[in-house]
Tab-separated table of N, CA and C in Angstrom:
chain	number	residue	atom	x	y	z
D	1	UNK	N	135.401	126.007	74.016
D	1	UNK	CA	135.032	125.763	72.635
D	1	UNK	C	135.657	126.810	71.708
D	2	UNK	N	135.641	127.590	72.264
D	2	UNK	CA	136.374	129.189	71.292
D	2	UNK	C	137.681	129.258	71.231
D	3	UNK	N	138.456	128.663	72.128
D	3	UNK	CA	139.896	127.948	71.648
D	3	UNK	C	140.523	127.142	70.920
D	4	UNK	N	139.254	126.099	71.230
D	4	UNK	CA	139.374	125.399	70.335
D	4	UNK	C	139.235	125.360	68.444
D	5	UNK	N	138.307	126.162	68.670
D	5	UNK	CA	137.485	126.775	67.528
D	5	UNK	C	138.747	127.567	66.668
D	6	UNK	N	139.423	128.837	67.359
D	6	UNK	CA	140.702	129.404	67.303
D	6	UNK	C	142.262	128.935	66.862
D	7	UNK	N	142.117	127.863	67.819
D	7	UNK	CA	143.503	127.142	67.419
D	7	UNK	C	142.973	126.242	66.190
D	8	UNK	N	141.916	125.678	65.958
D	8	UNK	CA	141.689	124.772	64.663
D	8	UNK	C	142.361	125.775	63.513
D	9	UNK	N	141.568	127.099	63.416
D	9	UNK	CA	142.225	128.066	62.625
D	9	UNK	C	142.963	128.386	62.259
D	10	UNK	N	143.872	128.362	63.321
D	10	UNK	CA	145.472	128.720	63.250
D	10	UNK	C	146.117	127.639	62.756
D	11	UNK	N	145.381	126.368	62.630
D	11	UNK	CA	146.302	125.400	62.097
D	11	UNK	C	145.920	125.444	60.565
D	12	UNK	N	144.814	125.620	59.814
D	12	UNK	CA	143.999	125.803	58.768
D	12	UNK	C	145.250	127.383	57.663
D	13	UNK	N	145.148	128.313	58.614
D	13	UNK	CA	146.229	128.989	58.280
D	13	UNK	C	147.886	128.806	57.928
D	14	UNK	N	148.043	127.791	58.781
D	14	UNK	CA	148.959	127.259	58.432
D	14	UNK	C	149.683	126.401	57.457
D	15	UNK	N	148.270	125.260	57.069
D	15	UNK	CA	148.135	124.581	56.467
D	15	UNK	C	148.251	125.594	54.882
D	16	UNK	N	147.994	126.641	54.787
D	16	UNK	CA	147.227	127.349	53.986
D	16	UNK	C	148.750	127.880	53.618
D	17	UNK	N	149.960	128.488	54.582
D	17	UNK	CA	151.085	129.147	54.310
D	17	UNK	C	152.082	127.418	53.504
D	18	UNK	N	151.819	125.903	54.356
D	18	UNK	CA	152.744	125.575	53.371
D	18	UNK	C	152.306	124.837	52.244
D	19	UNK	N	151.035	125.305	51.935
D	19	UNK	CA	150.665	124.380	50.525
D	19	UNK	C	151.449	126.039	49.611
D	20	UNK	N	150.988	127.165	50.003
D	20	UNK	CA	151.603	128.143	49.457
D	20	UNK	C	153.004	128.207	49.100
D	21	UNK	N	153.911	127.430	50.277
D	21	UNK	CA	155.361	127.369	49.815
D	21	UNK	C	155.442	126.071	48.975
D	22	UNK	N	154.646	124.991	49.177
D	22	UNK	CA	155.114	123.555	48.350
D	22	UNK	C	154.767	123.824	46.963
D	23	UNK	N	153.565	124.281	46.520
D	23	UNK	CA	153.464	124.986	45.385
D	23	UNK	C	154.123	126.110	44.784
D	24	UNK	N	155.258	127.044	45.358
D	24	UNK	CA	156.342	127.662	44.629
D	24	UNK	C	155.562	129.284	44.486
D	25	UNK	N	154.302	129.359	44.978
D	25	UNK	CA	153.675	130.887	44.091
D	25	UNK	C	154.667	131.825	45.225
D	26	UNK	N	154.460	132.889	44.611
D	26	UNK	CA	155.239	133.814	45.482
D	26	UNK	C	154.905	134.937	46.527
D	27	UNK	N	155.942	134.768	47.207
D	27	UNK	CA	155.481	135.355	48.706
D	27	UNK	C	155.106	136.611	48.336
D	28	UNK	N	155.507	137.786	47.333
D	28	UNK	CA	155.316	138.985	47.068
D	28	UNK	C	153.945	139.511	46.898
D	29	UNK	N	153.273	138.353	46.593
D	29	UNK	CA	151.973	138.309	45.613
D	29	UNK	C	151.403	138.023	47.391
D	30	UNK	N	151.380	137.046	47.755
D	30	UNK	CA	150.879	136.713	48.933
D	30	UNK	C	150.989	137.727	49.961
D	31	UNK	N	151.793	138.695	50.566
D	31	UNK	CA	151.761	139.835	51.228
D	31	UNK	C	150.799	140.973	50.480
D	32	UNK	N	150.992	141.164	49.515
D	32	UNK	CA	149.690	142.294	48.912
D	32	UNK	C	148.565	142.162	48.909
D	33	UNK	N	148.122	140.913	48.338
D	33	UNK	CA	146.628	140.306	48.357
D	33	UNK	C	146.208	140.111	49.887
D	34	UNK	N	146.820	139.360	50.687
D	34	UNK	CA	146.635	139.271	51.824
D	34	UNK	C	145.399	139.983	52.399
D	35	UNK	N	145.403	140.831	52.763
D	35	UNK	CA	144.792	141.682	53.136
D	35	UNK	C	143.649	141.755	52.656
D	36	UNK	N	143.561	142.320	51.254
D	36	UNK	CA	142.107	142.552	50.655
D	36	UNK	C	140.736	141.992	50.693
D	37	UNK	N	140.571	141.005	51.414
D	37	UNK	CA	139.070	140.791	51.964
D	37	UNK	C	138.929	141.578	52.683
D	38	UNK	N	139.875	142.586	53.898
D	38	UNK	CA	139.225	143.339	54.743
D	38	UNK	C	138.764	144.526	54.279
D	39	UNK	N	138.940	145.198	53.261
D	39	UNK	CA	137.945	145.964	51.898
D	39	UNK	C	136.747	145.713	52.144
D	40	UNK	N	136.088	144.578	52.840
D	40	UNK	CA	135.101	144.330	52.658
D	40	UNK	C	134.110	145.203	53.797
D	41	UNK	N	134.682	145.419	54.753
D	41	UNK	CA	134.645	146.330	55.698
D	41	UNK	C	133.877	147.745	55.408
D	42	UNK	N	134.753	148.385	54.094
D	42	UNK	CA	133.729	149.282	53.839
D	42	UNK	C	132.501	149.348	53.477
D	43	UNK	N	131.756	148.678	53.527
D	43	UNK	CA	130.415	148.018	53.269
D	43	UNK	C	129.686	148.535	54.542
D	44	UNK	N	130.421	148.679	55.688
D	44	UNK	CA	129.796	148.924	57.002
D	44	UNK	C	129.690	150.759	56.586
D	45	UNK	N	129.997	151.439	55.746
D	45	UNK	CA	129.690	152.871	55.251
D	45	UNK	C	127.865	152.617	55.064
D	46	UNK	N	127.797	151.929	54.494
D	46	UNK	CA	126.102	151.802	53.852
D	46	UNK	C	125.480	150.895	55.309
D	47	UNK	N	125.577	151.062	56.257
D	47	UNK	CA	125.090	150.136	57.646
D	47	UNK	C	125.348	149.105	57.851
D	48	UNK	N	124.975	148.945	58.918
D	48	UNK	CA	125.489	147.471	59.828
D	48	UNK	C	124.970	146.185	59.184
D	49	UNK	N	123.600	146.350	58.480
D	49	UNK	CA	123.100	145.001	57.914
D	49	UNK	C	123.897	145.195	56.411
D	50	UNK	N	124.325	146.076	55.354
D	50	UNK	CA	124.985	145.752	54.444
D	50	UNK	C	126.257	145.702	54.827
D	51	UNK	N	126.950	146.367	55.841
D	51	UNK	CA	128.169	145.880	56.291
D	51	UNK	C	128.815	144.228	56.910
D	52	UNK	N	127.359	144.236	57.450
D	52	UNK	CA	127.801	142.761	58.336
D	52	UNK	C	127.810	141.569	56.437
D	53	UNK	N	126.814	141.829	56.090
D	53	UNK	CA	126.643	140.775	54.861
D	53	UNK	C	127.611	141.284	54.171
D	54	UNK	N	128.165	141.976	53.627
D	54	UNK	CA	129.671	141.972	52.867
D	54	UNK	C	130.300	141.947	53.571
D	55	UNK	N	130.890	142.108	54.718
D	55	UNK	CA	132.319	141.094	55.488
D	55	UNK	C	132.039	139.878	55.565
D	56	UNK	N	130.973	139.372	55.652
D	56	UNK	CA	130.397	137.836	55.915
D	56	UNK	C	130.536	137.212	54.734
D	57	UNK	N	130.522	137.984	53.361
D	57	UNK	CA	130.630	137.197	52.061
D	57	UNK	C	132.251	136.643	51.837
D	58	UNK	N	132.871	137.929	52.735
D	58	UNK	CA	134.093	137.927	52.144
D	58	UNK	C	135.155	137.097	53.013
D	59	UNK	N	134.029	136.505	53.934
D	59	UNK	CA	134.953	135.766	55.600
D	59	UNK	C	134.533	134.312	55.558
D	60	UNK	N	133.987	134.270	54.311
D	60	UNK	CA	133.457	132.302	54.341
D	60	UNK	C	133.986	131.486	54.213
D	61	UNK	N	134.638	130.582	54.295
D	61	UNK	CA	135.206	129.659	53.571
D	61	UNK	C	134.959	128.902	52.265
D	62	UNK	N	133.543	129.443	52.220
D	62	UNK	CA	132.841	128.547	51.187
D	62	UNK	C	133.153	128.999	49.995
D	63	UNK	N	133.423	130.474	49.740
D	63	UNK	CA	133.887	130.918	47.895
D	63	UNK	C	135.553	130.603	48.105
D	64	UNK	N	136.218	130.943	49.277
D	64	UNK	CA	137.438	130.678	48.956
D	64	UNK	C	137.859	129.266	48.852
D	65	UNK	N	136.844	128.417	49.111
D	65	UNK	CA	137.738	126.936	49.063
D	65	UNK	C	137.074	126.820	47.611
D	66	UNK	N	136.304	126.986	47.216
D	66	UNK	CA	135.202	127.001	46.009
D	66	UNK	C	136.382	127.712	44.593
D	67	UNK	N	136.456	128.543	44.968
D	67	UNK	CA	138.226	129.067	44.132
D	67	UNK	C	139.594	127.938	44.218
D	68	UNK	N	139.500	127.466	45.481
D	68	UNK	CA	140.595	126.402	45.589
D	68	UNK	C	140.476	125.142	44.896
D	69	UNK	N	139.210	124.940	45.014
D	69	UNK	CA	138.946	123.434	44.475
D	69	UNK	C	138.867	123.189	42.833
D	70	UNK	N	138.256	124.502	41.974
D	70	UNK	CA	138.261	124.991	40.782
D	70	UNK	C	139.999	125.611	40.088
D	71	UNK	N	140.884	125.910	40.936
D	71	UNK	CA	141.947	125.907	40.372
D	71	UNK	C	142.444	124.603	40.660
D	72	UNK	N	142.450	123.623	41.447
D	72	UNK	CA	142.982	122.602	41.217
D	72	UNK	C	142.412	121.842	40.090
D	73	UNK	N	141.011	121.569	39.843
D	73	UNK	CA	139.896	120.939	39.405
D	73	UNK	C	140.679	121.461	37.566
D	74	UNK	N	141.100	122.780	37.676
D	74	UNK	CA	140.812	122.855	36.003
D	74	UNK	C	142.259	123.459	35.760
D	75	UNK	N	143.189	122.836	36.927
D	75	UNK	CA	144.799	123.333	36.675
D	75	UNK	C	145.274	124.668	36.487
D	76	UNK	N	144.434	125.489	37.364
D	76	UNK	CA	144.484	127.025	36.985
D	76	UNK	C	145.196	127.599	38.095
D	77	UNK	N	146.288	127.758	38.215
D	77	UNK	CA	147.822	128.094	39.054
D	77	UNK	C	147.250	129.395	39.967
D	78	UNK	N	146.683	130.564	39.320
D	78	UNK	CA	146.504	131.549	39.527
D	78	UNK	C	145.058	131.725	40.735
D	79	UNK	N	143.742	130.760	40.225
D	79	UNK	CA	143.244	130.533	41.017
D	79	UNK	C	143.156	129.379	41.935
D	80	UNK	N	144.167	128.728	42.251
D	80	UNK	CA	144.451	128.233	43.046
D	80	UNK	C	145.226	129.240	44.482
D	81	UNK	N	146.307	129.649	43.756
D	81	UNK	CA	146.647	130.999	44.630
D	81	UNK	C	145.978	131.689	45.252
D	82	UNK	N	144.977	132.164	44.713
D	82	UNK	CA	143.959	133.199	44.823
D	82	UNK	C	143.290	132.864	46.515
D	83	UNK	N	143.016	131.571	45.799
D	83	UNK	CA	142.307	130.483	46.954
D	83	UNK	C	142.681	130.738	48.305
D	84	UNK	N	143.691	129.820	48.086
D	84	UNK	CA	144.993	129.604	49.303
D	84	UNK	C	144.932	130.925	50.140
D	85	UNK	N	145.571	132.428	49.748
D	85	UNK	CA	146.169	133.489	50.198
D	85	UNK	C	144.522	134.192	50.662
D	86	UNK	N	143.329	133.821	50.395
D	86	UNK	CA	141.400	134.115	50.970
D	86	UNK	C	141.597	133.314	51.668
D	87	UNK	N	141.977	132.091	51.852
D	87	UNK	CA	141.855	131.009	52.482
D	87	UNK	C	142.816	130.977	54.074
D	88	UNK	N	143.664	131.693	53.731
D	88	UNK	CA	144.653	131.808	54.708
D	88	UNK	C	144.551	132.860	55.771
D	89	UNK	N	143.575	134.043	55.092
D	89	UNK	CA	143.132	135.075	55.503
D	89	UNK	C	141.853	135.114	56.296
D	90	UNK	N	140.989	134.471	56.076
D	90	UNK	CA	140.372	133.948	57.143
D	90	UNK	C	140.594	133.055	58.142
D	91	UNK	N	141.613	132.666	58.086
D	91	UNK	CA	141.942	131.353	58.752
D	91	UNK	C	142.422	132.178	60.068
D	92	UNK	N	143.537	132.926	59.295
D	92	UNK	CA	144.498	133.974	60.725
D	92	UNK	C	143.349	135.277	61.289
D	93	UNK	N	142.490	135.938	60.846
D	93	UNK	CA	141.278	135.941	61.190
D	93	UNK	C	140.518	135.700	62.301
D	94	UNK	N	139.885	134.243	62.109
D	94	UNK	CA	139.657	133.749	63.319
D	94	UNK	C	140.569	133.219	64.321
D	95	UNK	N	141.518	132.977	64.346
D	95	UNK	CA	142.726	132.477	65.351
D	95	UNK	C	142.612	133.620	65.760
D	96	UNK	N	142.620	134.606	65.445
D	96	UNK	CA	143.277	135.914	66.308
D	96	UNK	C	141.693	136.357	66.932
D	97	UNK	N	140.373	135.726	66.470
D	97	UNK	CA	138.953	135.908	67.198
D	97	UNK	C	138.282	136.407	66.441
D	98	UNK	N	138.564	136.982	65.512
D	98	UNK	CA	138.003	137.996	64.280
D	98	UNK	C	136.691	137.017	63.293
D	99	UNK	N	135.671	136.371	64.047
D	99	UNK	CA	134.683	135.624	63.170
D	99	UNK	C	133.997	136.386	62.347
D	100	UNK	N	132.960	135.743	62.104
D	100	UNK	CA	131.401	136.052	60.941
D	100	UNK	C	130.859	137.330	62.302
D	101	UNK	N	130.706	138.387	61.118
D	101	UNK	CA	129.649	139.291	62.223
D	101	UNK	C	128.091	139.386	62.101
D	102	UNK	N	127.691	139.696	63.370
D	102	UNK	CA	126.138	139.817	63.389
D	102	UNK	C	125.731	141.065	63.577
D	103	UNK	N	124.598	141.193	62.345
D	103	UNK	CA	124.063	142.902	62.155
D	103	UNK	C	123.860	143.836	63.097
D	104	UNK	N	123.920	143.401	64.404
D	104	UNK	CA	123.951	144.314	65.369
D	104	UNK	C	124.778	145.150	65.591
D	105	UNK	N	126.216	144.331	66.069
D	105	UNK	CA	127.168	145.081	66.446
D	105	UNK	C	128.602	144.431	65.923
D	106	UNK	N	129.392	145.132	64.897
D	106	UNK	CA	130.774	144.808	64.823
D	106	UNK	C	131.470	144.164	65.555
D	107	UNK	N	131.841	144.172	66.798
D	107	UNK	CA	132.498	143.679	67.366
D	107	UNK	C	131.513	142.142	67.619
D	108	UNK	N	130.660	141.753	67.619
D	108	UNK	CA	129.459	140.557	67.622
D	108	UNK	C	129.427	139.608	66.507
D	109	UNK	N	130.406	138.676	67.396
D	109	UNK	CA	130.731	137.524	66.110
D	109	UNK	C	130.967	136.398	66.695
D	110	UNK	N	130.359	135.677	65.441
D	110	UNK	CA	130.101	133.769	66.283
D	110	UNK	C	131.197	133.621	66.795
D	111	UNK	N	132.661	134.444	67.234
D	111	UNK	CA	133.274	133.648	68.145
D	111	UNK	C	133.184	134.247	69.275
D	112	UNK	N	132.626	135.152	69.152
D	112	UNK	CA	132.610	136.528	70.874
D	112	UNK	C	130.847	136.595	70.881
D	113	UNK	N	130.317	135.719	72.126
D	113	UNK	CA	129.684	136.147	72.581
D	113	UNK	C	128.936	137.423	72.843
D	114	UNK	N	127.607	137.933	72.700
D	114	UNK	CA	127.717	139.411	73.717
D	114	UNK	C	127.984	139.714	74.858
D	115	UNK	N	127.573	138.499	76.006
D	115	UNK	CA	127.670	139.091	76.955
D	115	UNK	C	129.464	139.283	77.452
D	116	UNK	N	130.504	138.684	76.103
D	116	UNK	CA	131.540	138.660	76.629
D	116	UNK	C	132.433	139.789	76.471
D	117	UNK	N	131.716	140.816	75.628
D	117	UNK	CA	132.519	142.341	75.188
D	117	UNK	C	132.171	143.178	76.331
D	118	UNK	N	131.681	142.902	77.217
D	118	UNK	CA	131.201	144.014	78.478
D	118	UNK	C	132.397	144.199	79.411
């Protein structure tokens, strides 16, 4: 199921790199931003339960497609982008195993089991 789960992702990511090229925004912009949901990380400074809930805000699909659907919805180029490059970032994310974490333990995420980090 976790392969499956994984490779869906990786295709979601993908999907995500060529709406990015059919739409023309630019790759420059897309390598910088990239990244910046994992910012969210520092949240785990203030503990594991405000850490886990701000990486979890920032790993949903639900605000980044919610940005996607609102730049298409109101022709807004920029947040559409926005979308896409959050959207893409979770996507490669979980392909690589990196899910939603649970307040326990960092490495403890709906795609890794506990008993499977031992």
């Amino acid at each position: 199921m976790r392969t499956l789960l994984r490779l869906e992702s990786l295709v979601v990511g993908l999907f995500c790199m060529w709406f990015y090229y059919d739409h023309h925004f630019p790759w420059l912009i897309f390598c910088v931003l990239v990244l910046i949901p994992d910012l969210s990380m520092f949240g785990y400074c203030f503990g594991s339960r405000v850490g886990s809930r701000c990486y979890n805000l920032f790993h949903t699909y639900v605000f980044s497609l919610i940005c996607i659907g609102m730049g298409l919805m109101f022709e807004n180029s920029m947040l559409t982008m926005l979308g896409v490059i959050w959207t893409a970032h979770i996507a490669f994310d979980r392909s690589l195993g990196f899910g939603l974490k649970y307040q326990d333990n960092f490495n403890h995420t709906h795609l890794v089991q506990q008993d499977q980090r031992r």
